[in-house]
Coordinates of C-alpha atoms in Angstrom, one line a residue:
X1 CA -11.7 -26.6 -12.0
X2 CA -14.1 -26.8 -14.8
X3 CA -14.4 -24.4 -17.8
X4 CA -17.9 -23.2 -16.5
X5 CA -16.4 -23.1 -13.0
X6 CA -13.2 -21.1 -13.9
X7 CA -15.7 -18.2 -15.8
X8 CA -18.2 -18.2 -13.1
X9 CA -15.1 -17.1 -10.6
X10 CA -13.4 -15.4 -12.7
X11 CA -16.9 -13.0 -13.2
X12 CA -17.5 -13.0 -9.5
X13 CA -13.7 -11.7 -8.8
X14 CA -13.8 -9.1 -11.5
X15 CA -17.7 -8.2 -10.7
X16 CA -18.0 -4.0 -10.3
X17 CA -18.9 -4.8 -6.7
X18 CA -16.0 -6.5 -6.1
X19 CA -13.4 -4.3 -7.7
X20 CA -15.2 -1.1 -6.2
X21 CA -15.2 -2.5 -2.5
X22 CA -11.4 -3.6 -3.0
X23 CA -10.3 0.1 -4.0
X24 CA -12.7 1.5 -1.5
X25 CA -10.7 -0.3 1.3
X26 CA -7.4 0.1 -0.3
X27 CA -7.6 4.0 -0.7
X28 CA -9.1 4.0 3.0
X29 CA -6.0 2.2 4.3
X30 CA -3.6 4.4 2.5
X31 CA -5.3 7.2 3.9
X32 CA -5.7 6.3 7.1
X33 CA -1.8 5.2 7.2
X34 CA -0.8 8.4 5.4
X35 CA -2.8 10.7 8.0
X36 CA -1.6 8.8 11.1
X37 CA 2.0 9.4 9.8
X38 CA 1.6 13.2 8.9
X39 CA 0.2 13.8 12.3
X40 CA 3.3 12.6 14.0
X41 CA 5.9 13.0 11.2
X42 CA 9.0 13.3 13.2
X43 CA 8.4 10.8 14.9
X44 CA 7.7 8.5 11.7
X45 CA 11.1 10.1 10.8
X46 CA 13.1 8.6 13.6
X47 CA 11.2 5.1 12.4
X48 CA 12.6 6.0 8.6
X49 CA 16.3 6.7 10.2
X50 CA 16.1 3.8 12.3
X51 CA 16.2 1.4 9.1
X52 CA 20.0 3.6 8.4
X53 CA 18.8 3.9 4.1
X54 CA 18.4 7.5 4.3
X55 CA 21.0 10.8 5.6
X56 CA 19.8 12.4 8.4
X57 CA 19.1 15.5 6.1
X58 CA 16.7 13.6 3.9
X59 CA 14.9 12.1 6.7
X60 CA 11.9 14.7 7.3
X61 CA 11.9 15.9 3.7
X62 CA 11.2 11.7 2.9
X63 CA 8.6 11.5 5.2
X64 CA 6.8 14.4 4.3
X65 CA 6.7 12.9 0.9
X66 CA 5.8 9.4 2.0
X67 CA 2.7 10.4 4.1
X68 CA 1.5 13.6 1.8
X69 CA 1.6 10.5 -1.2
X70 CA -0.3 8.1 1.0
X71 CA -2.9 10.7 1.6
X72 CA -3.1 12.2 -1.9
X73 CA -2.9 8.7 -3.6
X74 CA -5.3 7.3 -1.0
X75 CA -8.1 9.8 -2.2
X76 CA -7.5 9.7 -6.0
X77 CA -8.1 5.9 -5.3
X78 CA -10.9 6.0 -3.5
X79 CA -12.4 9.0 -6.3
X80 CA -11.4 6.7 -8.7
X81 CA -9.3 9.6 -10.5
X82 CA -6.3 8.4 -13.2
X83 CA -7.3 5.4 -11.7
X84 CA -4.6 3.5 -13.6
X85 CA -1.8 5.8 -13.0
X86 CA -2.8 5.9 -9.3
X87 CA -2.5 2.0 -9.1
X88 CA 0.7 2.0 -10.5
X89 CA 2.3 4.7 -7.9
X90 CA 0.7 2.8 -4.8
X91 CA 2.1 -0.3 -6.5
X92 CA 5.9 1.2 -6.9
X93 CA 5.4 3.0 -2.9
X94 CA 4.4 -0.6 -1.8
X95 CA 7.7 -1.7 -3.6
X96 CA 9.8 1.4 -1.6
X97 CA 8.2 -0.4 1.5
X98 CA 9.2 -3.6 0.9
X99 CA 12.4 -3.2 -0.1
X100 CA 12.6 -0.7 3.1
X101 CA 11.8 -4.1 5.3
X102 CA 13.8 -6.2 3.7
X103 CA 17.1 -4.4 3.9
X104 CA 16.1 -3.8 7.2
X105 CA 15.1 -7.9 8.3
X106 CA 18.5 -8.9 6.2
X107 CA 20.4 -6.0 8.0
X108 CA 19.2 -7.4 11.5
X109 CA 17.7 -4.1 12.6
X110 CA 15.5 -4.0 15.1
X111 CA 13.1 -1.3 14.2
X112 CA 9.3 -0.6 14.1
X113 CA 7.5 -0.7 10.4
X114 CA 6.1 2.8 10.9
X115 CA 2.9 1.5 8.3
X116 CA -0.1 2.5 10.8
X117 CA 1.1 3.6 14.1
X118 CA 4.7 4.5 15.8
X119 CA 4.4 2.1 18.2
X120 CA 4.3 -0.9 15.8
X121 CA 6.3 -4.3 16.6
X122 CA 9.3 -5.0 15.7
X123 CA 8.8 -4.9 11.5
X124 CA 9.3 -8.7 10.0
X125 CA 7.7 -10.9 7.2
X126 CA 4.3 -10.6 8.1
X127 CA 4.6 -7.2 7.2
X128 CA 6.2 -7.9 3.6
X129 CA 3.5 -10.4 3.1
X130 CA 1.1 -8.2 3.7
X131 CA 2.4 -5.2 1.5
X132 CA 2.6 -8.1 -1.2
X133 CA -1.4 -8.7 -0.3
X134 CA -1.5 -4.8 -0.7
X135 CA 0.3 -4.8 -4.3
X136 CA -1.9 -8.0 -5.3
X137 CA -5.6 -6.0 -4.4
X138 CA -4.3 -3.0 -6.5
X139 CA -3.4 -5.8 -9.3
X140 CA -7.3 -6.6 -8.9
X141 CA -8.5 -3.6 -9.5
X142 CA -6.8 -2.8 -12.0
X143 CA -7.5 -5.7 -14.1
X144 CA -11.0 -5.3 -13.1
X145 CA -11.1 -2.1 -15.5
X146 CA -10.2 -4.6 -18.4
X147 CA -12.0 -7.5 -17.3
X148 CA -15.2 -6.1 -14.8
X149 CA -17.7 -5.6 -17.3
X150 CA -20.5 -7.1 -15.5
X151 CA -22.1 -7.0 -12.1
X152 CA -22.8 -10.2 -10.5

């Protein structure tokens, strides 16, 4: 790719427009996962004991905290508010996922995700990859704030 080509791209991906749609949908996913999860939390806590990480004392105390950060995180995003900060804990909760599906894919448990509904598939790859998409749009915006100085 040519020099003029490369900054050309490189403007359009970091553009305000960009980086503000990107965080808009990112904060509206976390809170839309976060809110499904809060209104049925026990039964998002039989998902979380089903990946066997947790004791069973922890288990509704975990979840709690998992879908109240969602939430909370989800609108400080979306407001924009310690923008930075807020990036890095959705980042690090996207990591507590990951490694969540992981141990659970290597461990051979048959279990639902739990990321949007309680009925989800079987959790697998697809949904690794696509916490790794998650983590990589967050990445975006936040080096939109040192690179998106223009509008195009």
């Amino acid at each position: 790719m040519a020099k003029e080509e490369l900054s050309y791209f490189k403007r359009f991906i970091f553009s305000k427009s960009i980086i503000f749609t990107v965080r808009i949908i990112v904060a509206l996913v976390f809170l839309y996962s976060g809110s499904v999860k809060i209104l049925n939390l026990y039964q998002f806590g039989e998902i979380i004991n089903n990946y066997h990480i947790l004791p069973s004392f922890l288990i509704i105390p975990f979840a709690s905290l998992i879908t109240t950060s969602e939430i909370i995180l989800g609108i400080m995003f979306l407001l924009g508010v310690y923008e930075k900060e807020t990036a890095v804990l959705l980042i690090l909760l996207n990591i507590v996922f990951i490694f969540a599906m992981a141990s659970a894919i290597i461990r051979g448990i048959d279990t639902s995700c739990g990321c949007f509904s309680q009925n989800g598939e079987v959790v697998g790859i697809k949904d690794i990859v696509r916490d790794i998409v998650f983590i990589m749009l967050i990445l975006l915006v936040l080096m939109g704030r040192k690179y998106g100085k223009n509008d195009s």
